[in-house]
CSV table of C-alpha atoms in Angstrom, one decimal:
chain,number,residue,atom,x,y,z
A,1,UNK,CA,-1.8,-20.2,-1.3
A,2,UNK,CA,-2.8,-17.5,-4.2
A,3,UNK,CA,-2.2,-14.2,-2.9
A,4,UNK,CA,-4.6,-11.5,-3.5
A,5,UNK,CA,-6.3,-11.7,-6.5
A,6,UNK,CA,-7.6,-8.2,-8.7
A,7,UNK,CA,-9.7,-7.7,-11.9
A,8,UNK,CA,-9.6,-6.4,-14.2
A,9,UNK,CA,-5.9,-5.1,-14.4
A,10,UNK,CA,-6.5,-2.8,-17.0
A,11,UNK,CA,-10.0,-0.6,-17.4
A,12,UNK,CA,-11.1,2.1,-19.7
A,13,UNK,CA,-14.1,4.0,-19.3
A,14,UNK,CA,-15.5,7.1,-21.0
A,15,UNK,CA,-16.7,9.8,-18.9
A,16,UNK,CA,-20.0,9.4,-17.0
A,17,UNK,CA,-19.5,5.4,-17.0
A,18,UNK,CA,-19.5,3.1,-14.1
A,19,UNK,CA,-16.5,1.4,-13.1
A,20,UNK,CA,-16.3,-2.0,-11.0
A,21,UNK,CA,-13.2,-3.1,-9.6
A,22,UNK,CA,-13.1,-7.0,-7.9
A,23,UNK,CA,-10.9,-7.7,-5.1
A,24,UNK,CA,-10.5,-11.6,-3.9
A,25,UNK,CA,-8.6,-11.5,-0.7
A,26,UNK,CA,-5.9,-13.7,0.2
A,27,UNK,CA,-7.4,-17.7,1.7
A,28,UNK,CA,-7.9,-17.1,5.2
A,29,UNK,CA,-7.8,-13.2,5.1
A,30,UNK,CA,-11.5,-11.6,6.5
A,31,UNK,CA,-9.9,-7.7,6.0
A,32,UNK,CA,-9.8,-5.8,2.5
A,33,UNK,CA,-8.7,-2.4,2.7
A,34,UNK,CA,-8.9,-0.4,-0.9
A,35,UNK,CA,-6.5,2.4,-1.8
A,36,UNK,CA,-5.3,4.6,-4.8
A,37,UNK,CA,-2.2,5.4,-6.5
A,38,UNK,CA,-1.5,8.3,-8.7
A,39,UNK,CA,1.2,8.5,-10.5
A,40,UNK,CA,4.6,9.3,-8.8
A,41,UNK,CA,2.5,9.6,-5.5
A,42,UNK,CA,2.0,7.0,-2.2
A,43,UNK,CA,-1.1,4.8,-1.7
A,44,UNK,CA,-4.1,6.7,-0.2
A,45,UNK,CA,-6.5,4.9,2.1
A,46,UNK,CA,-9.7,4.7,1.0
A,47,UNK,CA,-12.1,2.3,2.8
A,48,UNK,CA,-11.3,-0.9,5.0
A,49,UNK,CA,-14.0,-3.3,5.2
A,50,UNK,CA,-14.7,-7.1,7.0
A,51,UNK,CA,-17.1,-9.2,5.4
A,52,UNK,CA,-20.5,-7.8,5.4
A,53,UNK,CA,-19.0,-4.6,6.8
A,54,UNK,CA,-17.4,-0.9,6.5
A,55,UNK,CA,-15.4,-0.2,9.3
A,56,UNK,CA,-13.9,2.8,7.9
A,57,UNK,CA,-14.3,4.8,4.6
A,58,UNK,CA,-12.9,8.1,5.6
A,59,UNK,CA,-10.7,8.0,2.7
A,60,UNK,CA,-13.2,7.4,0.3
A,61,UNK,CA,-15.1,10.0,-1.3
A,62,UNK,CA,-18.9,10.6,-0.6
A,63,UNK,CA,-20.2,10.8,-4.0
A,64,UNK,CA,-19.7,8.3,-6.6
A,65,UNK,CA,-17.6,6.1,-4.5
A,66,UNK,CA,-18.8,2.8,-2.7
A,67,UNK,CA,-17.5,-0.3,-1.8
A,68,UNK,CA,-18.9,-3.7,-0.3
A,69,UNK,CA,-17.4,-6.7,0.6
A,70,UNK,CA,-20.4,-9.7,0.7
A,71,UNK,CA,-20.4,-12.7,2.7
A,72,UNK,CA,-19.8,-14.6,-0.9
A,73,UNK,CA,-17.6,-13.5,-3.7
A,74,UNK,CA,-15.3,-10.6,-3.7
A,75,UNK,CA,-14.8,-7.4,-2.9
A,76,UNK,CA,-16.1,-4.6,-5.1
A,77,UNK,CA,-15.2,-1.1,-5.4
A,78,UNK,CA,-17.4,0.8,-7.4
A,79,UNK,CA,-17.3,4.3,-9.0
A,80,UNK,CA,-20.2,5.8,-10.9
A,81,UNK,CA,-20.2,8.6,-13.3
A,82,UNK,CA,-16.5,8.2,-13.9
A,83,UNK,CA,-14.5,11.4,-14.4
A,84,UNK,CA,-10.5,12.2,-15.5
A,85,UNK,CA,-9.8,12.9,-12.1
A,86,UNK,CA,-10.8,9.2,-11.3
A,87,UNK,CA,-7.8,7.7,-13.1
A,88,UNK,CA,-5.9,5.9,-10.9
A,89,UNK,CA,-4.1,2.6,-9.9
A,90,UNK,CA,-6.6,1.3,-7.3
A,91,UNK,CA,-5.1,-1.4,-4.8
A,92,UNK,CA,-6.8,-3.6,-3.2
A,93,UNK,CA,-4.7,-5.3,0.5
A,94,UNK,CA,-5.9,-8.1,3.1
A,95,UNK,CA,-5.1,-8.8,6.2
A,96,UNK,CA,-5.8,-11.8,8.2
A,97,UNK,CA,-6.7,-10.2,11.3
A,98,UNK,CA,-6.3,-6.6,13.4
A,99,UNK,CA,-4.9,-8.0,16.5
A,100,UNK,CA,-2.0,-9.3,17.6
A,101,UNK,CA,1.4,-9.2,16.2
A,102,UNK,CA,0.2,-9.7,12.7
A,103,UNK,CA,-2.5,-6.9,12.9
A,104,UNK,CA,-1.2,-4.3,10.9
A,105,UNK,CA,0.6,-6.7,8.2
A,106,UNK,CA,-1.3,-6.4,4.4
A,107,UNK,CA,-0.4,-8.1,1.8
A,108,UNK,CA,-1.5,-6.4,-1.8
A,109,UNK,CA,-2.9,-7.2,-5.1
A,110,UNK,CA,-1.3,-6.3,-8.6
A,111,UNK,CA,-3.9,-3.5,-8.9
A,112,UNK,CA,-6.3,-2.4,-11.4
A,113,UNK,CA,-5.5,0.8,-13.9
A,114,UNK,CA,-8.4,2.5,-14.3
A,115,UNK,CA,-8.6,5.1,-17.3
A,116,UNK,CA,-10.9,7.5,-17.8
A,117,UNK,CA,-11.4,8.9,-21.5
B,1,UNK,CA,0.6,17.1,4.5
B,2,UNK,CA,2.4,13.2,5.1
B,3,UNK,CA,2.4,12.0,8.1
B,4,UNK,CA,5.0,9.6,6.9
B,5,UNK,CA,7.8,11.3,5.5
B,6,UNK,CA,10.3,9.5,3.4
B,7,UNK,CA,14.1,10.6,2.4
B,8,UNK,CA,15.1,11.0,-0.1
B,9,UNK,CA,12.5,11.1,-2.9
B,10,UNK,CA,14.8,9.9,-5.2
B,11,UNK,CA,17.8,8.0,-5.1
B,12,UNK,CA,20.3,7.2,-8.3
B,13,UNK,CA,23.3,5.0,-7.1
B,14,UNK,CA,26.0,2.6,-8.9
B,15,UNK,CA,26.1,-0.7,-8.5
B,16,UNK,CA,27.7,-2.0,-5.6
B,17,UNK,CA,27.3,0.9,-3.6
B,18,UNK,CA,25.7,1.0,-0.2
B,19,UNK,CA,22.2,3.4,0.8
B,20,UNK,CA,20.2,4.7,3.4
B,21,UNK,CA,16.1,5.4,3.4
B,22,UNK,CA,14.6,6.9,6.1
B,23,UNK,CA,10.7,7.2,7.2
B,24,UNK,CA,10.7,9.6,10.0
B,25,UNK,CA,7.2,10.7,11.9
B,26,UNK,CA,6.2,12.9,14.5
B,27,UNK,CA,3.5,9.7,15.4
B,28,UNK,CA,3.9,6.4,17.1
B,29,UNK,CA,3.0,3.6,15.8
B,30,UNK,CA,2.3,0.2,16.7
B,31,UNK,CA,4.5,-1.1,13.8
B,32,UNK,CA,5.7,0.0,10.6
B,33,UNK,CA,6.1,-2.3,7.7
B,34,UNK,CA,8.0,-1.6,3.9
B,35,UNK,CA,7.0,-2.6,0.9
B,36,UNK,CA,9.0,-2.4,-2.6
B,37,UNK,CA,6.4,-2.0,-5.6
B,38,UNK,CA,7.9,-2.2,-9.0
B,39,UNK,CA,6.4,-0.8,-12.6
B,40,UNK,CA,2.9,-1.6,-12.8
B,41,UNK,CA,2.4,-4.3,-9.9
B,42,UNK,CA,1.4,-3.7,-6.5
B,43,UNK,CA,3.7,-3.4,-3.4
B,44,UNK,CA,5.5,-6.2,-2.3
B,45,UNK,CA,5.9,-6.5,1.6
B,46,UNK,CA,9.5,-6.8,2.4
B,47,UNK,CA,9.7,-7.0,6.2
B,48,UNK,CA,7.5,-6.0,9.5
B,49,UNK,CA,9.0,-4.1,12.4
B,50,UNK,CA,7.0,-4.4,15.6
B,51,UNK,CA,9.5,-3.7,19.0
B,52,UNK,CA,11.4,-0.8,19.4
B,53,UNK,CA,14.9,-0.8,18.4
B,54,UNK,CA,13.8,-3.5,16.2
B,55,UNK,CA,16.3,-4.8,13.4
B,56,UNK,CA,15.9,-7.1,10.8
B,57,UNK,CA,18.1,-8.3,8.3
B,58,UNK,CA,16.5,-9.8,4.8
B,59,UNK,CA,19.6,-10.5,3.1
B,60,UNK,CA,21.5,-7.5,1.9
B,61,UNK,CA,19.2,-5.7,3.4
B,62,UNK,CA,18.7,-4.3,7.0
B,63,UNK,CA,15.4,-2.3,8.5
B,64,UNK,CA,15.6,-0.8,12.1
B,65,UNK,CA,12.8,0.5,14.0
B,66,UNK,CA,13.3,3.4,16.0
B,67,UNK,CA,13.2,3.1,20.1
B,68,UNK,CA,10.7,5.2,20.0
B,69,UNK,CA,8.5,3.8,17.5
B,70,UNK,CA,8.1,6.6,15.4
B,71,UNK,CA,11.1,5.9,12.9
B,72,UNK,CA,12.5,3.6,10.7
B,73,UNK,CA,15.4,3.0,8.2
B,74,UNK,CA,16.6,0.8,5.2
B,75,UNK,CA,19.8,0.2,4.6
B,76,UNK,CA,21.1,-1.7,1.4
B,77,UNK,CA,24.5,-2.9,1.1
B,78,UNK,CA,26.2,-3.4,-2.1
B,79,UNK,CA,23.3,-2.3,-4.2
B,80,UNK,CA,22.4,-4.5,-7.0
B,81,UNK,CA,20.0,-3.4,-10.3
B,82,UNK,CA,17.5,-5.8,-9.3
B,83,UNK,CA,17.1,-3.5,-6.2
B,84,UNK,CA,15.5,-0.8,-8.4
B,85,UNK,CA,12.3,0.4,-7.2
B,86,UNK,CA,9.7,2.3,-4.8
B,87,UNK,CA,11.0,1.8,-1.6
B,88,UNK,CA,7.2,2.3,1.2
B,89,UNK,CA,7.1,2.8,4.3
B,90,UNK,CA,3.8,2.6,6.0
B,91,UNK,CA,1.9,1.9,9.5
B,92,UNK,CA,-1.1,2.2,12.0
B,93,UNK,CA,-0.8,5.1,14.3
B,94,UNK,CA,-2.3,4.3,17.8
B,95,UNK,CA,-6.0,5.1,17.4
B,96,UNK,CA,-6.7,4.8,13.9
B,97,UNK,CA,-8.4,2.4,11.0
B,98,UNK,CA,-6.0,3.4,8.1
B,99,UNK,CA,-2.6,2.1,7.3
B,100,UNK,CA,-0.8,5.5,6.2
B,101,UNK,CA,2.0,5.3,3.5
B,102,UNK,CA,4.9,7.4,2.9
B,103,UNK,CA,5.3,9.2,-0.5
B,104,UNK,CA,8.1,6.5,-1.3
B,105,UNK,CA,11.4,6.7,-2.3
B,106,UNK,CA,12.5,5.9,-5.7
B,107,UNK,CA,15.5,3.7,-6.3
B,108,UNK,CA,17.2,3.3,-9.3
B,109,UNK,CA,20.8,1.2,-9.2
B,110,UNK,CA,22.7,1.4,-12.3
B,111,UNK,CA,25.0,-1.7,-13.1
């Protein structure tokens, strides 16, 4: 069973570029929840989403920040008009459901280092 | 401000030696999990604590969940270099969406 799955690992943008990060959650997993990492610093909650839906993105900023998770494919988290302050590690986790005795257990990817230039 | 707070920030121990991480909270939650993440990869869960006064033992190490649900330790006996790493807590407070993470603590076991 792959765990979860994020590309690229590595991305380097210029200033004022878009930047797509892909997020395939674990088999069986309907919950991808995105976060960020600077450096020396804990994971920040961004946006947790179910297929088709955002359930929460109070973590997520309200400009230049989206994220969508389709009924097909993976999820992406995208960031337009990049800036410095956007360089981050950018985690992506999934759960397989919210209930239960599992419900809060997320299991992460290796993460995608964005840099801005 | 965290509403996870993890102690200490930093740790720098000997081989061999035994340690103690705490996540302390003024918040309940409905369970509390920890997570090592080394260099460059993303956290690894390590164990799940659901009931309080919850322990569980993963080898050399040992996690208890406070009886009130609002704590939790790590404990590491005879510390080995492979241990080295950022030690997370994190976990759901009643009420709320997002998984919140403590600031980590930072292990480093010299042999």
């Amino acid at each position: 069973n792959a765990g979860v799955m994020q590309n690229p690992r590595h991305l380097v943008r210029r200033r004022g570029q878009e930047a797509r990060l892909r997020c395939s959650p674990m088999k069986g997993h309907s919950h991808v929840y995105w976060y960020r990492q600077l450096p020396e610093e804990g994971l920040k909650f961004m946006v947790y989403l179910q297929k088709e839906n955002i359930i929460d993105e109070s973590g997520m900023p309200k400009e230049r920040f989206s994220a969508e998770f389709p009924k097909e494919g993976p999820s992406i988290l995208r960031i337009q008009q990049v800036v410095r302050g956007d360089s981050a590690a950018y985690f992506c986790a999934s759960s397989r459901t919210r209930t239960g005795r599992d419900a809060d257990t997320q299991y992460f990817g290796p993460g995608t280092r964005l840099t801005v230039l | 401000t965290q509403l996870l707070e993890q102690s200490p920030q930093f740790l720098s121990i000997q081989e061999g030696e035994n340690l103690t991480v705490y996540c302390n909270s003024s918040s309940v939650f409905s369970s509390l999990q920890w997570y090592r993440q080394e260099p460059g990869e993303g956290p690894v869960l390590l164990v799940t604590v659901v009931t309080g006064g919850e322990v569980k033992k993963l080898k050399r190490l040992t996690f208890q969940f406070g009886d009130a649900r609002k704590d939790s330790s790590l404990h590491i006996t005879a510390a080995q270099p492979g241990d080295t790493g950022l030690y997370l807590c994190a976990g759901l407070p009643y009420n709320n969406n997002d998984m919140r993470f403590g600031a980590g603590t930072r292990l480093t076991v010299k042999p």
